[in-house]
Short mmCIF file of C-alpha atoms and ligand atoms in Angstrom, two decimals:
data_model
loop_
_atom_site.label_atom_id
_atom_site.label_comp_id
_atom_site.label_asym_id
_atom_site.label_seq_id
_atom_site.Cartn_x
_atom_site.Cartn_y
_atom_site.Cartn_z
CA MET A 1 48.13 17.15 20.78
CA LYS A 2 45.37 15.49 22.81
CA ILE A 3 42.90 17.61 24.81
CA ASP A 4 39.94 16.30 26.84
CA ILE A 5 37.30 18.83 27.85
CA LEU A 6 34.87 18.06 30.71
CA THR A 7 31.72 20.17 30.77
CA LEU A 8 28.00 20.27 31.57
CA PHE A 9 27.43 21.95 28.17
CA PRO A 10 29.21 19.79 25.58
CA LEU A 11 27.19 21.20 22.65
CA MET A 12 28.37 24.72 23.49
CA VAL A 13 32.01 23.60 23.60
CA GLU A 14 31.77 21.32 20.56
CA ALA A 15 30.25 24.18 18.51
CA GLY A 16 33.29 26.33 19.24
CA LEU A 17 35.67 23.65 18.02
CA GLU A 18 34.04 22.75 14.73
CA GLU A 19 34.80 25.89 12.74
CA GLY A 20 37.89 27.52 11.32
CA VAL A 21 41.51 26.58 11.82
CA VAL A 22 40.82 24.31 14.82
CA GLY A 23 37.92 22.52 13.10
CA ARG A 24 40.09 21.77 10.06
CA ALA A 25 43.04 20.60 12.19
CA ARG A 26 40.74 18.18 14.03
CA ALA A 27 39.40 16.86 10.71
CA ARG A 28 42.99 16.36 9.50
CA GLY A 29 43.85 14.47 12.70
CA LEU A 30 46.42 17.03 13.89
CA LEU A 31 44.37 17.69 17.00
CA ASP A 32 42.60 15.03 19.06
CA ILE A 33 40.12 17.11 21.07
CA ALA A 34 37.30 15.22 22.79
CA VAL A 35 34.42 16.85 24.67
CA HIS A 36 32.78 14.92 27.51
CA GLN A 37 29.53 15.39 29.44
CA LEU A 38 30.41 15.60 33.14
CA ARG A 39 26.96 14.24 34.03
CA ASP A 40 27.91 10.93 32.37
CA PHE A 41 30.30 10.33 35.29
CA THR A 42 27.71 10.53 38.07
CA SER A 43 26.51 7.34 39.73
CA ASP A 44 23.08 8.35 41.06
CA ARG A 45 19.73 8.05 39.31
CA HIS A 46 19.29 11.84 38.97
CA ARG A 47 22.82 12.46 37.64
CA VAL A 48 23.45 15.20 40.20
CA VAL A 49 26.71 17.13 39.78
CA ASP A 50 26.23 20.02 42.27
CA ASP A 51 25.31 20.59 45.91
CA GLN A 52 24.95 23.41 48.46
CA PRO A 53 28.11 24.93 49.95
CA PHE A 54 29.13 23.83 53.45
CA GLY A 55 29.01 26.93 55.64
CA GLY A 56 26.09 28.35 53.71
CA GLY A 57 25.90 31.10 51.12
CA PRO A 58 24.42 31.57 47.69
CA GLY A 59 24.82 29.29 44.70
CA MET A 60 25.90 25.70 44.29
CA VAL A 61 29.27 23.94 44.20
CA LEU A 62 30.41 21.19 41.81
CA LYS A 63 30.66 17.93 43.75
CA PRO A 64 34.09 16.27 43.79
CA ALA A 65 33.06 12.68 42.94
CA PRO A 66 31.82 13.11 39.32
CA LEU A 67 34.88 15.18 38.39
CA CYS A 68 37.36 12.76 39.93
CA ARG A 69 35.56 9.77 38.44
CA ALA A 70 35.61 11.49 35.04
CA VAL A 71 39.35 12.16 35.13
CA HIS A 72 40.10 8.61 36.31
CA THR A 73 37.93 7.14 33.55
CA LEU A 74 39.57 9.36 30.93
CA ARG A 75 42.97 8.19 32.18
CA GLU A 76 41.97 4.61 31.31
CA ARG A 77 40.30 5.44 27.99
CA ARG A 78 42.62 8.15 26.73
CA GLY A 79 45.89 7.67 28.64
CA ALA A 80 47.37 9.60 31.57
CA PRO A 81 47.30 13.36 30.94
CA ASP A 82 50.35 15.58 31.56
CA ALA A 83 48.16 18.15 33.33
CA VAL A 84 44.63 18.78 34.58
CA VAL A 85 43.55 22.40 34.18
CA MET A 86 40.37 23.83 35.75
CA THR A 87 38.90 27.09 34.49
CA THR A 88 37.89 29.22 37.48
CA PRO A 89 37.74 32.98 38.14
CA ALA A 90 40.28 32.50 40.95
CA GLY A 91 42.90 30.92 38.69
CA ARG A 92 46.24 32.26 37.51
CA LEU A 93 45.83 34.55 34.49
CA PHE A 94 45.99 32.69 31.15
CA THR A 95 48.58 34.38 28.92
CA GLN A 96 50.45 33.54 25.70
CA ALA A 97 53.26 32.19 27.92
CA GLU A 98 50.75 29.79 29.55
CA ALA A 99 49.55 28.78 26.07
CA GLU A 100 53.14 27.98 25.09
CA ARG A 101 53.64 25.93 28.25
CA LEU A 102 50.50 23.85 27.57
CA ALA A 103 51.40 23.48 23.88
CA ALA A 104 54.62 21.74 24.95
CA LEU A 105 52.56 18.95 26.58
CA SER A 106 51.12 16.06 24.58
CA HIS A 107 47.88 15.59 26.55
CA PHE A 108 45.92 17.69 29.03
CA VAL A 109 42.41 17.78 30.51
CA LEU A 110 40.35 20.96 30.73
CA VAL A 111 37.64 21.01 33.40
CA CYS A 112 35.02 23.72 32.88
CA GLY A 113 33.98 25.29 36.17
CA ARG A 114 30.29 26.09 36.74
CA TYR A 115 28.08 27.47 39.53
CA GLU A 116 29.87 29.23 42.39
CA GLY A 117 32.88 26.98 42.04
CA VAL A 118 34.41 23.51 42.31
CA ASP A 119 34.92 21.62 45.60
CA GLU A 120 38.46 22.56 46.66
CA ARG A 121 39.46 18.91 47.20
CA VAL A 122 39.31 18.26 43.44
CA ARG A 123 42.36 20.45 42.98
CA GLU A 124 44.33 18.42 45.54
CA ALA A 125 43.03 14.99 44.47
CA LEU A 126 43.84 15.57 40.79
CA SER A 127 46.88 17.88 41.25
CA ALA A 128 44.90 20.26 39.08
CA GLU A 129 45.91 23.81 38.28
CA GLU A 130 43.46 26.70 37.89
CA LEU A 131 43.40 29.27 35.09
CA SER A 132 41.25 32.39 34.57
CA ILE A 133 41.09 34.24 31.26
CA GLY A 134 40.68 37.71 32.74
CA ASP A 135 38.94 40.02 35.17
CA TYR A 136 35.33 39.92 34.03
CA VAL A 137 32.47 37.73 35.24
CA LEU A 138 31.31 34.95 32.91
CA SER A 139 28.59 32.34 33.48
CA GLY A 140 30.99 29.41 33.52
CA GLY A 141 34.27 27.98 32.35
CA GLU A 142 33.15 26.83 28.89
CA LEU A 143 34.18 29.96 26.98
CA PRO A 144 37.48 30.09 28.90
CA ALA A 145 38.14 26.42 28.01
CA LEU A 146 37.50 27.27 24.34
CA VAL A 147 39.85 30.24 24.59
CA ILE A 148 42.58 28.04 26.07
CA ALA A 149 42.05 25.18 23.57
CA ASP A 150 42.14 27.65 20.67
CA ALA A 151 45.28 29.48 21.79
CA VAL A 152 47.12 26.20 22.47
CA SER A 153 45.95 24.57 19.20
CA ARG A 154 47.37 27.44 17.11
CA LEU A 155 50.79 26.60 18.52
CA VAL A 156 50.66 22.96 17.38
CA PRO A 157 52.83 22.65 14.24
CA GLY A 158 50.72 22.52 11.06
CA VAL A 159 47.47 23.76 12.63
CA VAL A 160 47.85 27.31 11.31
CA GLY A 161 48.68 27.41 7.62
CA HIS A 162 50.17 30.28 5.62
CA GLU A 163 47.08 32.45 5.87
CA GLY A 164 47.51 32.87 9.61
CA SER A 165 50.95 33.64 10.88
CA VAL A 166 52.07 31.97 14.06
CA GLU A 167 55.49 33.14 12.87
CA ALA A 168 54.43 36.78 12.79
CA ASP A 169 52.96 36.22 16.28
CA SER A 170 56.08 34.63 17.69
CA PHE A 171 58.48 37.03 15.93
CA SER A 172 56.26 39.80 17.22
CA THR A 173 57.93 42.39 19.32
CA GLY A 174 55.29 42.56 22.05
CA LEU A 175 53.67 45.63 20.47
CA LEU A 176 50.10 45.94 19.20
CA ASP A 177 49.51 45.36 15.48
CA PHE A 178 49.77 48.22 12.99
CA PRO A 179 46.51 49.29 11.23
CA HIS A 180 45.43 47.19 8.24
CA TYR A 181 43.80 48.32 5.00
CA THR A 182 42.52 46.61 1.87
CA ARG A 183 40.72 47.75 -1.31
CA PRO A 184 39.15 50.12 -2.17
CA ALA A 185 41.78 52.86 -1.75
CA GLU A 186 38.97 55.28 -0.93
CA PHE A 187 35.92 54.27 1.10
CA GLY A 188 33.21 56.79 1.95
CA GLY A 189 35.73 59.59 1.58
CA LEU A 190 38.26 57.83 3.83
CA ARG A 191 41.59 57.23 2.13
CA VAL A 192 44.20 54.55 2.76
CA PRO A 193 47.48 56.15 3.93
CA GLU A 194 49.44 57.10 0.78
CA VAL A 195 52.62 55.31 1.87
CA LEU A 196 50.86 51.91 1.68
CA LEU A 197 50.09 52.54 -2.02
CA SER A 198 53.62 53.78 -2.79
CA GLY A 199 55.22 50.38 -3.29
CA ASN A 200 58.23 51.57 -1.28
CA HIS A 201 58.77 48.66 1.08
CA ALA A 202 61.30 50.39 3.31
CA ASP A 203 58.88 53.29 3.82
CA ILE A 204 55.99 50.89 4.43
CA LEU A 205 57.98 48.97 7.03
CA ARG A 206 58.96 52.20 8.79
CA TRP A 207 55.32 53.43 8.75
CA ARG A 208 54.06 50.14 10.21
CA ARG A 209 56.68 50.15 12.97
CA THR A 210 55.77 53.74 13.82
CA GLU A 211 52.01 53.11 13.89
CA ALA A 212 52.42 49.93 15.99
CA LEU A 213 54.40 51.98 18.48
CA ARG A 214 51.91 54.88 18.43
CA ARG A 215 48.95 52.57 19.10
CA THR A 216 50.75 50.71 21.86
CA LEU A 217 51.68 53.97 23.59
CA GLU A 218 48.09 55.18 23.23
CA ARG A 219 46.16 52.00 24.13
CA ARG A 220 48.50 49.66 26.04
CA PRO A 221 51.44 51.59 27.51
CA ASP A 222 51.87 48.67 29.96
CA LEU A 223 53.22 46.58 27.05
CA LEU A 224 56.12 48.99 26.47
CA GLY A 225 57.77 47.70 29.65
CA THR A 226 58.56 44.35 28.00
CA ALA A 227 58.41 45.19 24.26
CA ILE A 228 61.49 44.69 22.11
CA LEU A 229 62.28 47.98 20.31
CA ASP A 230 64.97 48.66 17.72
CA GLU A 231 67.06 51.87 17.85
CA GLU A 232 64.70 53.73 15.54
CA GLN A 233 61.63 52.78 17.59
CA GLN A 234 63.34 53.82 20.84
CA GLN A 235 64.02 57.23 19.27
CA LEU A 236 60.43 57.45 17.98
CA LEU A 237 59.07 56.53 21.40
CA ARG A 238 61.09 59.34 23.01
CA GLU A 239 59.68 61.78 20.43
CA MET A 240 56.09 60.55 20.92
CA ASN A 241 56.49 60.73 24.69
CA ASP A 242 57.81 64.31 24.41
CA ALA A 243 54.93 65.30 22.11
CA HIS A 244 52.51 63.64 24.53
CA THR A 245 54.00 65.47 27.54
CA LEU A 246 53.95 68.82 25.68
CA GLU A 247 50.30 68.32 24.73
CA ARG A 248 49.37 67.43 28.31
CA ASP A 249 51.15 70.54 29.63
CA ARG A 250 49.36 72.69 27.04
CA GLN A 251 46.02 71.27 28.20
CA ARG A 252 46.95 71.89 31.83
CA ASP A 253 47.95 75.52 31.09
CA LYS A 254 44.67 76.03 29.28
CA GLU A 255 42.69 74.62 32.22
CA SER A 256 44.58 76.63 34.83
CA VAL A 257 43.32 79.89 33.27
CA THR A 258 39.71 78.92 34.07
C1 9D3 B 301 31.12 35.88 43.99
C2 9D3 B 301 32.38 35.66 43.27
N1 9D3 B 301 32.26 35.28 41.86
C3 9D3 B 301 33.65 35.05 41.41
C4 9D3 B 301 34.19 36.22 40.68
C5 9D3 B 301 31.43 34.08 41.65
C6 9D3 B 301 31.56 33.46 40.31
C7 9D3 B 301 31.31 34.17 39.14
C8 9D3 B 301 31.38 33.55 37.90
C9 9D3 B 301 31.89 32.12 40.21
C10 9D3 B 301 31.97 31.51 38.96
C11 9D3 B 301 31.70 32.22 37.81
C12 9D3 B 301 31.77 31.58 36.49
N2 9D3 B 301 33.05 31.88 35.81
C13 9D3 B 301 33.94 30.95 35.51
O1 9D3 B 301 33.69 29.79 35.79
C14 9D3 B 301 35.21 31.32 34.90
C15 9D3 B 301 35.74 32.59 34.53
C16 9D3 B 301 35.21 33.92 34.59
O2 9D3 B 301 34.08 34.20 35.03
N3 9D3 B 301 36.01 34.93 34.13
C17 9D3 B 301 37.25 34.74 33.61
N4 9D3 B 301 37.78 33.53 33.54
C18 9D3 B 301 37.02 32.48 34.00
S1 9D3 B 301 37.52 30.90 34.00
C19 9D3 B 301 36.11 30.34 34.65
#
């Protein structure tokens, strides 16, 4: 997997790629990730990469020439990429499905957006796509590029060893994780659920499935629309929903007295 990242803050991006699973995979040669300073692809004495927006308004816009020159130069040095991805707040939402799509490529370029945005003609000239990582305002596309590079890298065979579990992720049912515990069995008066200490693996499995379902219903009910549930979980969900509805009605009755 070859990834080229174009940014005005290469140290920030490089720092995020040196540690952990991704850092080790790069050292082992499983990942060829190169970070490039966008300013190196300017052609003026002051290395200017931005300019004021036509039509007026606040902020600056990334000029098209340095970006296009950068991608063309990378094509010669590093080979033609399968995709050019720009991180912008107006992009399609980056999801695990998008990560899987990019992981199926052998080479892509990530362009980190900055300032108010990127000149629209870059998208057309480079057939670039745009991705956002979510609905919150960041200072630029560097952290999003790191998020994308990390999520894609984990899907490259061999990058995640036994300690992580891409398998567990991909076998995952679309529910949130169950709660995790480790030693000690009692911490500040808080005990680990007895079933986890019982050694009964069938009971433990059932408890984990139940808790995963409970948390998902509580925190991310939107996920239940696409989650894969076995018979037992479907029954449990009906029971939890009933209990939830009963509790809500009780609260409503209580309030209606006042
Ligand atoms: C006035 C409209 N703003 C857009 C929501 C302006 C603006 C804010 C922040 C323009 C650029 C930025 C910098 N953000 C990114 O470049 C960015 C981003 C983000 O802020 N959130 C989630 N994903 C991404 S990907 C790139």
